[in-house]
mmCIF file of C-alpha atoms in Angstrom:
data_model
loop_
_atom_site.group_PDB
_atom_site.id
_atom_site.type_symbol
_atom_site.label_atom_id
_atom_site.label_comp_id
_atom_site.label_asym_id
_atom_site.label_seq_id
_atom_site.Cartn_x
_atom_site.Cartn_y
_atom_site.Cartn_z
ATOM 1 C CA UNK B 11 0.000 0.000 0.000
ATOM 2 C CA UNK B 12 2.879 2.395 0.768
ATOM 3 C CA UNK B 13 4.069 2.448 -2.863
ATOM 4 C CA UNK B 14 0.522 2.771 -4.173
ATOM 5 C CA UNK B 15 -0.225 5.581 -1.724
ATOM 6 C CA UNK B 16 2.949 7.388 -2.763
ATOM 7 C CA UNK B 17 1.861 7.147 -6.399
ATOM 8 C CA UNK B 18 -1.584 8.509 -5.532
ATOM 9 C CA UNK B 19 -0.083 11.413 -3.590
ATOM 10 C CA UNK B 20 2.295 12.278 -6.433
ATOM 11 C CA UNK B 21 -0.549 12.187 -8.946
ATOM 12 C CA UNK B 22 -2.737 14.310 -6.683
ATOM 13 C CA UNK B 23 0.013 16.912 -6.365
ATOM 14 C CA UNK B 24 0.213 17.101 -10.146
ATOM 15 C CA UNK B 25 -3.571 17.341 -10.566
ATOM 16 C CA UNK B 26 -3.800 20.081 -7.950
ATOM 17 C CA UNK B 27 -1.147 22.082 -9.806
ATOM 18 C CA UNK B 28 -3.561 22.563 -12.706
ATOM 19 C CA UNK B 29 -5.813 25.568 -12.097
ATOM 20 C CA UNK B 30 -9.017 23.988 -13.369
ATOM 21 C CA UNK B 31 -11.451 26.551 -11.996
ATOM 22 C CA UNK B 32 -14.534 26.051 -14.137
ATOM 23 C CA UNK B 33 -14.224 29.400 -15.907
ATOM 24 C CA UNK B 34 -10.733 28.434 -17.110
ATOM 25 C CA UNK B 35 -9.524 25.743 -19.495
ATOM 26 C CA UNK B 36 -9.035 22.222 -18.197
ATOM 27 C CA UNK B 37 -7.175 21.063 -21.303
ATOM 28 C CA UNK B 38 -3.684 20.890 -19.711
ATOM 29 C CA UNK B 39 -5.107 18.684 -16.943
ATOM 30 C CA UNK B 40 -7.035 16.473 -19.379
ATOM 31 C CA UNK B 41 -3.994 16.157 -21.644
ATOM 32 C CA UNK B 42 -1.768 15.198 -18.686
ATOM 33 C CA UNK B 43 -4.191 12.420 -17.762
ATOM 34 C CA UNK B 44 -4.390 11.313 -21.403
ATOM 35 C CA UNK B 45 -0.600 11.144 -21.645
ATOM 36 C CA UNK B 46 -0.329 9.325 -18.315
ATOM 37 C CA UNK B 47 -2.815 6.720 -19.529
ATOM 38 C CA UNK B 48 -1.015 6.427 -22.862
ATOM 39 C CA UNK B 49 2.183 5.693 -20.942
ATOM 40 C CA UNK B 50 0.418 2.638 -19.547
ATOM 41 C CA UNK B 51 -0.934 1.562 -22.928
ATOM 42 C CA UNK B 52 -4.441 2.922 -22.432
ATOM 43 C CA UNK B 53 -6.155 4.641 -25.339
ATOM 44 C CA UNK B 54 -8.109 7.737 -24.346
ATOM 45 C CA UNK B 55 -10.860 9.743 -26.003
ATOM 46 C CA UNK B 56 -11.003 13.477 -25.322
ATOM 47 C CA UNK B 57 -14.364 15.056 -26.063
ATOM 48 C CA UNK B 58 -13.915 18.838 -26.429
ATOM 49 C CA UNK B 59 -16.566 21.363 -25.489
ATOM 50 C CA UNK B 60 -18.161 23.525 -28.153
ATOM 51 C CA UNK B 61 -15.930 26.460 -27.205
ATOM 52 C CA UNK B 62 -12.819 24.282 -27.407
ATOM 53 C CA UNK B 63 -11.425 25.263 -23.997
ATOM 54 C CA UNK B 64 -12.677 22.254 -22.052
ATOM 55 C CA UNK B 65 -12.695 18.515 -22.610
ATOM 56 C CA UNK B 66 -14.203 15.398 -21.093
ATOM 57 C CA UNK B 67 -12.060 12.286 -20.896
ATOM 58 C CA UNK B 68 -13.137 8.676 -21.442
ATOM 59 C CA UNK B 69 -10.972 5.564 -21.413
ATOM 60 C CA UNK B 70 -11.586 1.827 -21.190
ATOM 61 C CA UNK B 71 -9.320 -0.846 -19.756
ATOM 62 C CA UNK B 72 -10.221 -4.481 -20.450
ATOM 63 C CA UNK B 73 -12.847 -5.895 -22.796
ATOM 64 C CA UNK B 74 -14.503 -3.491 -25.233
ATOM 65 C CA UNK B 75 -18.222 -2.879 -25.412
ATOM 66 C CA UNK B 76 -21.083 -1.882 -23.168
ATOM 67 C CA UNK B 77 -21.365 -2.841 -19.526
ATOM 68 C CA UNK B 78 -18.620 -2.929 -16.959
ATOM 69 C CA UNK B 79 -17.851 -0.473 -14.191
ATOM 70 C CA UNK B 80 -17.031 3.227 -14.587
ATOM 71 C CA UNK B 81 -15.023 5.436 -12.256
ATOM 72 C CA UNK B 82 -16.624 8.886 -12.504
ATOM 73 C CA UNK B 83 -15.163 12.190 -11.362
ATOM 74 C CA UNK B 84 -14.823 15.810 -12.416
ATOM 75 C CA UNK B 85 -11.637 17.695 -13.172
ATOM 76 C CA UNK B 86 -12.894 21.219 -12.432
ATOM 77 C CA UNK B 87 -12.726 22.992 -9.078
ATOM 78 C CA UNK B 88 -14.399 26.008 -7.518
ATOM 79 C CA UNK B 89 -12.738 29.455 -7.349
ATOM 80 C CA UNK B 90 -10.311 30.505 -4.628
ATOM 81 C CA UNK B 91 -10.760 34.285 -4.976
ATOM 82 C CA UNK B 92 -11.471 36.004 -1.678
ATOM 83 C CA UNK B 93 -10.683 32.953 0.433
ATOM 84 C CA UNK B 94 -8.031 33.233 3.185
ATOM 85 C CA UNK B 95 -5.696 30.407 2.170
ATOM 86 C CA UNK B 96 -2.602 29.801 4.305
ATOM 87 C CA UNK B 97 -0.731 28.289 1.342
ATOM 88 C CA UNK B 98 -0.809 28.415 -2.442
ATOM 89 C CA UNK B 99 -4.072 26.593 -3.252
ATOM 90 C CA UNK B 100 -2.553 25.125 -6.419
ATOM 91 C CA UNK B 101 0.463 23.611 -4.675
ATOM 92 C CA UNK B 102 -0.336 20.563 -2.582
ATOM 93 C CA UNK B 103 1.000 20.708 0.960
ATOM 94 C CA UNK B 104 1.208 17.729 3.328
ATOM 95 C CA UNK B 105 0.807 18.485 7.016
ATOM 96 C CA UNK B 106 -0.371 16.462 10.022
ATOM 97 C CA UNK B 107 -1.779 13.595 7.978
ATOM 98 C CA UNK B 108 -3.645 15.864 5.594
ATOM 99 C CA UNK B 109 -3.102 16.972 2.003
ATOM 100 C CA UNK B 110 -4.035 20.614 1.447
ATOM 101 C CA UNK B 111 -4.860 22.244 -1.865
ATOM 102 C CA UNK B 112 -7.775 23.202 -4.075
ATOM 103 C CA UNK B 113 -9.497 20.043 -5.237
ATOM 104 C CA UNK B 114 -7.718 17.624 -2.898
ATOM 105 C CA UNK B 115 -11.105 16.736 -1.455
ATOM 106 C CA UNK B 116 -13.476 17.777 -4.246
ATOM 107 C CA UNK B 117 -12.540 15.698 -6.079
ATOM 108 C CA UNK B 118 -9.044 15.235 -7.429
ATOM 109 C CA UNK B 119 -8.180 12.908 -4.554
ATOM 110 C CA UNK B 120 -10.508 10.322 -6.074
ATOM 111 C CA UNK B 121 -9.130 10.917 -9.567
ATOM 112 C CA UNK B 122 -5.597 10.370 -8.266
ATOM 113 C CA UNK B 123 -6.579 7.085 -6.606
ATOM 114 C CA UNK B 124 -8.177 5.833 -9.817
ATOM 115 C CA UNK B 125 -5.125 6.788 -11.863
ATOM 116 C CA UNK B 126 -2.695 5.265 -9.354
ATOM 117 C CA UNK B 127 -4.423 1.914 -9.847
ATOM 118 C CA UNK B 128 -4.226 1.958 -13.656
ATOM 119 C CA UNK B 129 -1.058 -0.219 -13.687
ATOM 120 C CA UNK B 130 -2.906 -2.799 -11.579
ATOM 121 C CA UNK B 131 -5.912 -2.672 -13.935
ATOM 122 C CA UNK B 132 -3.598 -3.285 -16.882
ATOM 123 C CA UNK B 133 -1.966 -6.297 -15.223
ATOM 124 C CA UNK B 134 -5.241 -8.070 -14.583
ATOM 125 C CA UNK B 135 -7.109 -10.334 -16.950
ATOM 126 C CA UNK B 136 -10.288 -8.296 -16.640
ATOM 127 C CA UNK B 137 -13.543 -10.099 -17.412
ATOM 128 C CA UNK B 138 -15.504 -6.832 -17.340
ATOM 129 C CA UNK B 139 -14.400 -3.456 -18.716
ATOM 130 C CA UNK B 140 -13.306 -0.699 -16.379
ATOM 131 C CA UNK B 141 -14.041 2.797 -17.681
ATOM 132 C CA UNK B 142 -12.458 6.076 -16.609
ATOM 133 C CA UNK B 143 -15.021 8.859 -17.021
ATOM 134 C CA UNK B 144 -13.698 12.310 -16.059
ATOM 135 C CA UNK B 145 -15.746 15.416 -16.828
ATOM 136 C CA UNK B 146 -15.435 19.198 -16.903
ATOM 137 C CA UNK B 147 -17.681 21.914 -15.437
ATOM 138 C CA UNK B 148 -19.458 19.824 -12.819
ATOM 139 C CA UNK B 149 -19.200 22.743 -10.412
ATOM 140 C CA UNK B 150 -21.271 25.039 -12.629
ATOM 141 C CA UNK B 151 -24.194 22.716 -13.180
ATOM 142 C CA UNK B 152 -22.867 19.387 -14.525
ATOM 143 C CA UNK B 153 -22.681 20.964 -17.974
ATOM 144 C CA UNK B 154 -19.731 18.858 -19.117
ATOM 145 C CA UNK B 155 -20.927 15.364 -18.337
ATOM 146 C CA UNK B 156 -24.211 15.689 -20.232
ATOM 147 C CA UNK B 157 -22.701 15.808 -23.746
ATOM 148 C CA UNK B 158 -20.423 12.901 -22.810
ATOM 149 C CA UNK B 159 -23.359 10.803 -21.642
ATOM 150 C CA UNK B 160 -25.102 11.673 -24.923
ATOM 151 C CA UNK B 161 -22.312 9.732 -26.666
ATOM 152 C CA UNK B 162 -22.999 6.528 -24.718
ATOM 153 C CA UNK B 163 -24.050 3.854 -27.157
ATOM 154 C CA UNK B 164 -22.584 5.876 -30.039
ATOM 155 C CA UNK B 165 -18.933 6.925 -29.893
ATOM 156 C CA UNK B 166 -18.620 5.581 -26.349
ATOM 157 C CA UNK B 167 -19.739 2.359 -24.654
ATOM 158 C CA UNK B 168 -22.466 2.538 -22.016
ATOM 159 C CA UNK B 169 -21.216 1.506 -18.555
ATOM 160 C CA UNK B 170 -23.412 -0.840 -16.576
ATOM 161 C CA UNK B 171 -22.401 0.603 -13.198
ATOM 162 C CA UNK B 172 -21.050 4.076 -12.432
ATOM 163 C CA UNK B 173 -19.118 4.776 -9.228
ATOM 164 C CA UNK B 174 -19.140 8.524 -8.574
ATOM 165 C CA UNK B 175 -16.286 9.468 -6.249
ATOM 166 C CA UNK B 176 -17.560 12.668 -4.661
ATOM 167 C CA UNK B 177 -16.428 13.093 -1.027
ATOM 168 C CA UNK B 178 -18.615 11.007 1.306
ATOM 169 C CA UNK B 179 -16.016 9.915 3.899
ATOM 170 C CA UNK B 180 -16.167 6.576 2.049
ATOM 171 C CA UNK B 181 -19.767 5.981 3.086
ATOM 172 C CA UNK B 182 -22.307 4.832 0.502
ATOM 173 C CA UNK B 183 -24.697 7.500 -0.793
ATOM 174 C CA UNK B 184 -27.661 6.221 -2.792
ATOM 175 C CA UNK B 185 -29.747 9.407 -2.977
ATOM 176 C CA UNK B 186 -29.326 13.164 -3.146
ATOM 177 C CA UNK B 187 -31.467 16.204 -3.671
ATOM 178 C CA UNK B 188 -31.920 17.839 -7.031
ATOM 179 C CA UNK B 189 -30.696 21.342 -7.770
ATOM 180 C CA UNK B 190 -32.733 23.759 -9.874
ATOM 181 C CA UNK B 191 -31.628 27.341 -10.532
ATOM 182 C CA UNK B 192 -33.608 30.250 -11.957
ATOM 183 C CA UNK B 193 -33.155 33.895 -12.865
ATOM 184 C CA UNK B 194 -36.137 36.219 -12.421
ATOM 185 C CA UNK B 195 -35.805 39.556 -14.232
ATOM 186 C CA UNK B 196 -38.112 42.366 -13.207
ATOM 187 C CA UNK B 197 -38.733 45.439 -15.352
ATOM 188 C CA UNK B 198 -40.278 48.316 -13.439
ATOM 189 C CA UNK B 199 -40.751 52.018 -14.153
ATOM 190 C CA UNK B 200 -38.219 54.674 -13.186
ATOM 191 C CA UNK B 201 -39.342 57.857 -11.446
ATOM 192 C CA UNK B 202 -37.984 60.470 -9.072
ATOM 193 C CA UNK B 203 -38.019 59.014 -5.583
ATOM 194 C CA UNK B 204 -40.011 62.032 -4.356
ATOM 195 C CA UNK B 205 -42.838 60.930 -6.683
ATOM 196 C CA UNK B 206 -43.024 57.167 -6.048
ATOM 197 C CA UNK B 207 -46.575 56.992 -7.385
ATOM 198 C CA UNK B 208 -45.175 57.679 -10.860
ATOM 199 C CA UNK B 209 -42.857 54.690 -10.743
ATOM 200 C CA UNK B 210 -42.929 50.956 -10.170
ATOM 201 C CA UNK B 211 -40.071 49.666 -8.046
ATOM 202 C CA UNK B 212 -38.442 46.561 -9.452
ATOM 203 C CA UNK B 213 -36.623 46.038 -6.149
ATOM 204 C CA UNK B 214 -39.827 46.136 -4.095
ATOM 205 C CA UNK B 215 -41.251 43.571 -6.523
ATOM 206 C CA UNK B 216 -38.180 41.378 -6.051
ATOM 207 C CA UNK B 217 -38.533 41.634 -2.281
ATOM 208 C CA UNK B 218 -42.174 40.560 -2.553
ATOM 209 C CA UNK B 219 -41.194 37.608 -4.737
ATOM 210 C CA UNK B 220 -38.386 36.601 -2.360
ATOM 211 C CA UNK B 221 -40.828 36.514 0.542
ATOM 212 C CA UNK B 222 -43.219 34.394 -1.531
ATOM 213 C CA UNK B 223 -40.405 31.912 -2.013
ATOM 214 C CA UNK B 224 -40.059 31.791 1.771
ATOM 215 C CA UNK B 225 -43.781 31.109 2.070
ATOM 216 C CA UNK B 226 -43.609 28.366 -0.568
ATOM 217 C CA UNK B 227 -40.751 26.739 1.336
ATOM 218 C CA UNK B 228 -42.881 26.729 4.495
ATOM 219 C CA UNK B 229 -45.654 25.005 2.569
ATOM 220 C CA UNK B 230 -43.151 22.458 1.235
ATOM 221 C CA UNK B 231 -42.212 21.546 4.805
ATOM 222 C CA UNK B 232 -45.807 20.521 5.404
ATOM 223 C CA UNK B 233 -46.173 18.653 2.109
ATOM 224 C CA UNK B 234 -43.126 16.390 1.985
ATOM 225 C CA UNK B 235 -40.637 15.343 4.647
ATOM 226 C CA UNK B 236 -37.888 12.779 4.201
ATOM 227 C CA UNK B 237 -35.869 12.192 7.383
ATOM 228 C CA UNK B 238 -32.970 10.696 5.396
ATOM 229 C CA UNK B 239 -31.995 14.213 4.340
ATOM 230 C CA UNK B 240 -30.690 17.162 6.331
ATOM 231 C CA UNK B 241 -32.719 19.327 6.174
ATOM 232 C CA UNK B 242 -35.543 16.810 5.632
ATOM 233 C CA UNK B 243 -37.498 19.063 3.272
ATOM 234 C CA UNK B 244 -37.021 20.727 -0.111
ATOM 235 C CA UNK B 245 -35.342 24.060 0.518
ATOM 236 C CA UNK B 246 -35.405 27.295 -1.454
ATOM 237 C CA UNK B 247 -32.741 29.970 -1.405
ATOM 238 C CA UNK B 248 -32.240 33.376 -3.001
ATOM 239 C CA UNK B 249 -28.604 33.663 -3.994
ATOM 240 C CA UNK B 250 -28.497 37.244 -5.203
ATOM 241 C CA UNK B 251 -30.634 40.313 -5.859
ATOM 242 C CA UNK B 252 -29.190 43.159 -7.903
ATOM 243 C CA UNK B 253 -30.706 46.302 -9.334
ATOM 244 C CA UNK B 254 -31.266 49.996 -8.917
ATOM 245 C CA UNK B 255 -29.626 53.137 -10.265
ATOM 246 C CA UNK B 256 -29.320 55.690 -7.457
ATOM 247 C CA UNK B 257 -30.829 56.518 -4.081
ATOM 248 C CA UNK B 258 -33.198 59.087 -5.596
ATOM 249 C CA UNK B 259 -34.506 56.997 -8.520
ATOM 250 C CA UNK B 260 -37.273 54.426 -8.298
ATOM 251 C CA UNK B 261 -35.403 51.312 -9.587
ATOM 252 C CA UNK B 262 -36.509 50.311 -13.087
ATOM 253 C CA UNK B 263 -34.783 46.943 -13.140
ATOM 254 C CA UNK B 264 -33.865 44.122 -10.771
ATOM 255 C CA UNK B 265 -32.545 40.594 -11.184
ATOM 256 C CA UNK B 266 -33.036 37.832 -8.638
ATOM 257 C CA UNK B 267 -31.217 34.491 -8.795
ATOM 258 C CA UNK B 268 -32.755 31.714 -6.759
ATOM 259 C CA UNK B 269 -32.833 27.961 -6.512
ATOM 260 C CA UNK B 270 -34.473 24.840 -5.140
ATOM 261 C CA UNK B 271 -32.803 21.888 -3.439
ATOM 262 C CA UNK B 272 -35.492 19.340 -4.214
ATOM 263 C CA UNK B 273 -36.211 16.044 -2.511
ATOM 264 C CA UNK B 274 -36.677 13.076 -4.847
ATOM 265 C CA UNK B 275 -40.308 13.056 -5.921
ATOM 266 C CA UNK B 276 -40.929 16.796 -5.675
ATOM 267 C CA UNK B 277 -42.980 18.142 -8.595
ATOM 268 C CA UNK B 278 -40.642 21.025 -9.410
ATOM 269 C CA UNK B 279 -42.543 22.207 -12.533
ATOM 270 C CA UNK B 280 -45.714 22.528 -10.430
ATOM 271 C CA UNK B 281 -43.826 24.557 -7.826
ATOM 272 C CA UNK B 282 -42.433 26.852 -10.511
ATOM 273 C CA UNK B 283 -45.914 27.351 -11.971
ATOM 274 C CA UNK B 284 -47.186 28.222 -8.498
ATOM 275 C CA UNK B 285 -44.505 30.844 -8.065
ATOM 276 C CA UNK B 286 -44.968 32.294 -11.545
ATOM 277 C CA UNK B 287 -48.721 32.537 -11.020
ATOM 278 C CA UNK B 288 -48.107 34.588 -7.877
ATOM 279 C CA UNK B 289 -45.767 36.871 -9.823
ATOM 280 C CA UNK B 290 -48.152 37.387 -12.733
ATOM 281 C CA UNK B 291 -51.380 37.631 -10.730
ATOM 282 C CA UNK B 292 -50.319 39.504 -7.591
ATOM 283 C CA UNK B 293 -47.041 41.347 -8.122
ATOM 284 C CA UNK B 294 -47.217 42.433 -11.752
ATOM 285 C CA UNK B 295 -50.748 43.991 -11.981
ATOM 286 C CA UNK B 296 -49.984 46.989 -9.707
ATOM 287 C CA UNK B 297 -46.830 47.604 -11.733
ATOM 288 C CA UNK B 298 -48.716 47.380 -15.022
ATOM 289 C CA UNK B 299 -51.124 49.984 -13.688
ATOM 290 C CA UNK B 300 -48.171 52.389 -13.857
ATOM 291 C CA UNK B 301 -46.681 51.192 -17.148
ATOM 292 C CA UNK B 302 -47.526 48.502 -19.673
ATOM 293 C CA UNK B 303 -43.795 47.982 -20.122
ATOM 294 C CA UNK B 304 -43.431 46.418 -16.689
ATOM 295 C CA UNK B 305 -42.667 42.695 -16.788
ATOM 296 C CA UNK B 306 -41.545 39.722 -14.717
ATOM 297 C CA UNK B 307 -39.679 37.052 -16.679
ATOM 298 C CA UNK B 308 -38.340 33.825 -15.201
ATOM 299 C CA UNK B 309 -35.616 31.780 -16.918
ATOM 300 C CA UNK B 310 -34.225 28.388 -15.838
ATOM 301 C CA UNK B 311 -30.424 28.568 -15.555
ATOM 302 C CA UNK B 312 -29.551 25.105 -14.276
ATOM 303 C CA UNK B 313 -31.132 21.708 -13.762
ATOM 304 C CA UNK B 314 -29.727 18.806 -11.757
ATOM 305 C CA UNK B 315 -32.357 16.105 -11.170
ATOM 306 C CA UNK B 316 -32.673 14.471 -7.784
ATOM 307 C CA UNK B 317 -30.906 11.124 -7.511
ATOM 308 C CA UNK B 318 -32.088 7.827 -6.116
ATOM 309 C CA UNK B 319 -30.304 4.634 -7.082
ATOM 310 C CA UNK B 320 -33.316 2.500 -6.201
ATOM 311 C CA UNK B 321 -33.617 -0.200 -3.586
ATOM 312 C CA UNK B 322 -31.047 -2.986 -3.958
ATOM 313 C CA UNK B 323 -29.603 -1.443 -7.117
ATOM 314 C CA UNK B 324 -26.615 -3.150 -8.728
ATOM 315 C CA UNK B 325 -24.290 -0.231 -7.960
ATOM 316 C CA UNK B 326 -25.341 0.216 -4.343
ATOM 317 C CA UNK B 327 -25.302 -3.505 -3.562
ATOM 318 C CA UNK B 328 -21.819 -3.820 -5.040
ATOM 319 C CA UNK B 329 -20.293 -0.901 -3.162
ATOM 320 C CA UNK B 330 -21.882 -1.834 0.178
ATOM 321 C CA UNK B 331 -20.217 -5.227 -0.192
ATOM 322 C CA UNK B 332 -16.842 -3.817 -1.215
ATOM 323 C CA UNK B 333 -16.598 -1.243 1.591
ATOM 324 C CA UNK B 334 -18.022 -3.639 4.183
ATOM 325 C CA UNK B 335 -21.009 -1.535 5.162
ATOM 326 C CA UNK B 336 -24.728 -2.238 5.479
ATOM 327 C CA UNK B 337 -26.162 1.288 5.592
ATOM 328 C CA UNK B 338 -26.685 3.874 2.884
ATOM 329 C CA UNK B 339 -27.036 7.624 3.231
ATOM 330 C CA UNK B 340 -28.757 10.515 1.479
ATOM 331 C CA UNK B 341 -27.141 13.948 1.069
ATOM 332 C CA UNK B 342 -28.464 17.452 0.301
ATOM 333 C CA UNK B 343 -25.834 18.324 -2.315
ATOM 334 C CA UNK B 344 -25.902 17.225 -5.950
ATOM 335 C CA UNK B 345 -23.625 15.059 -8.092
ATOM 336 C CA UNK B 346 -23.387 13.746 -11.629
ATOM 337 C CA UNK B 347 -24.903 10.459 -10.437
ATOM 338 C CA UNK B 348 -28.412 11.654 -11.307
ATOM 339 C CA UNK B 349 -27.430 12.128 -14.962
ATOM 340 C CA UNK B 350 -25.807 8.692 -15.190
ATOM 341 C CA UNK B 351 -28.811 7.102 -13.505
ATOM 342 C CA UNK B 352 -31.164 8.817 -15.957
ATOM 343 C CA UNK B 353 -29.086 7.372 -18.816
ATOM 344 C CA UNK B 354 -29.695 3.849 -17.571
ATOM 345 C CA UNK B 355 -26.429 3.340 -15.675
ATOM 346 C CA UNK B 356 -26.873 2.001 -12.148
ATOM 347 C CA UNK B 357 -25.049 4.625 -10.066
ATOM 348 C CA UNK B 358 -23.865 5.247 -6.535
ATOM 349 C CA UNK B 359 -21.718 7.864 -4.764
ATOM 350 C CA UNK B 360 -18.741 6.943 -2.580
ATOM 351 C CA UNK B 361 -15.440 8.751 -2.304
ATOM 352 C CA UNK B 362 -12.664 10.021 -0.023
ATOM 353 C CA UNK B 363 -12.867 13.195 2.017
ATOM 354 C CA UNK B 364 -15.606 15.171 3.704
ATOM 355 C CA UNK B 365 -17.994 17.496 1.906
ATOM 356 C CA UNK B 366 -17.443 19.871 4.845
ATOM 357 C CA UNK B 367 -13.967 20.578 3.438
ATOM 358 C CA UNK B 368 -15.126 21.059 -0.145
ATOM 359 C CA UNK B 369 -15.155 24.621 -1.519
ATOM 360 C CA UNK B 370 -13.428 25.937 1.630
ATOM 361 C CA UNK B 371 -10.188 27.806 2.152
ATOM 362 C CA UNK B 372 -7.425 25.371 3.126
ATOM 363 C CA UNK B 373 -9.350 22.487 1.569
ATOM 364 C CA UNK B 374 -7.850 19.138 2.507
ATOM 365 C CA UNK B 375 -8.262 15.395 2.291
ATOM 366 C CA UNK B 376 -6.981 13.108 5.043
ATOM 367 C CA UNK B 377 -4.317 10.679 3.873
ATOM 368 C CA UNK B 378 -6.235 7.912 5.642
ATOM 369 C CA UNK B 379 -9.195 8.623 3.362
ATOM 370 C CA UNK B 380 -7.035 8.023 0.300
ATOM 371 C CA UNK B 381 -5.822 4.747 1.787
ATOM 372 C CA UNK B 382 -9.408 3.597 2.311
ATOM 373 C CA UNK B 383 -10.296 4.649 -1.220
ATOM 374 C CA UNK B 384 -7.372 2.743 -2.725
ATOM 375 C CA UNK B 385 -8.420 -0.396 -0.861
ATOM 376 C CA UNK B 386 -11.995 -0.013 -2.099
ATOM 377 C CA UNK B 387 -10.927 0.574 -5.714
ATOM 378 C CA UNK B 388 -8.643 -2.428 -5.526
ATOM 379 C CA UNK B 389 -11.671 -4.536 -4.612
ATOM 380 C CA UNK B 390 -13.521 -3.105 -7.607
ATOM 381 C CA UNK B 391 -10.690 -4.345 -9.809
ATOM 382 C CA UNK B 392 -10.935 -7.757 -8.124
ATOM 383 C CA UNK B 393 -14.654 -7.832 -8.952
ATOM 384 C CA UNK B 394 -13.993 -6.978 -12.603
ATOM 385 C CA UNK B 395 -11.438 -9.804 -12.748
ATOM 386 C CA UNK B 396 -13.776 -12.506 -11.436
#
């Protein structure tokens, strides 16, 4: 294990050194992984984004064709701007049994463990294919993995089981909430603030709409509770409100960005219709009485379906056996597992590190977590060899 762990740590240090913040290119990172795999005789497919600055990566070790087991992870990381890091976030630092750096936990630690085991995968006489499925832009709405999944059954084989390595402290996660994001744009009517009756405040309208979202959330608490989740209800948040011109002008425009963390089974379209009806029937008419140009327009900006692997699914049953556990968990954050599951791939989430460290300054993964992950992945290889 010591040699394997050293390899994983060295690979993680290299992966961390690539600044793969979602807004930037991930090509150097993807090309490094491609070249590393090529050095072990593994052919890799890079699938570039439409803008050419990002790429997904797909590789297969063992028999060709559909089925088999996929190791899924994302190469992008969240920004570091404004965070009080003690060290360079893109230079991995080892201290007190922890590895610090952006992405060590979320989720380059898992990628490094997968890559460290590639030589072992190559040595085995695999009976089932093992796929490496690394994506871009997971952190901005899983936008990268969707076009890659669209190639399953075409340019790429369709995995039978997908193991998503998001940080779960190596516990088995078989369900997570969905994430839905929206932008509501409000057009009001400008006027001098001393004559408010001549204007229609877009900011007041946004405040009214934000409070309606609070009221909808309270109603959701009474409609659907699932104690597996924390919190056990579908939650709604307003991430930002921006608008206005000056202190003495009734604001003619405002933009509100908001989202829903939805329990599996929530009828999100019905909730959105409920909110839009309130906007059109209660908030907009007084504004239209001032000006026919007033408007409230809502636009979806991101969709991540809720995930549930299903009782006794192939993926969940396998991973429970391999990690020696008999309990599954549900989490409030989202992963790419929901997209794989929707594509017909039995999926589950299990990976090293704690989500509490993800996206934080001084992000870290415990070395012990990597050791546990390497043991688990080794057992996956054993399964594919049987």
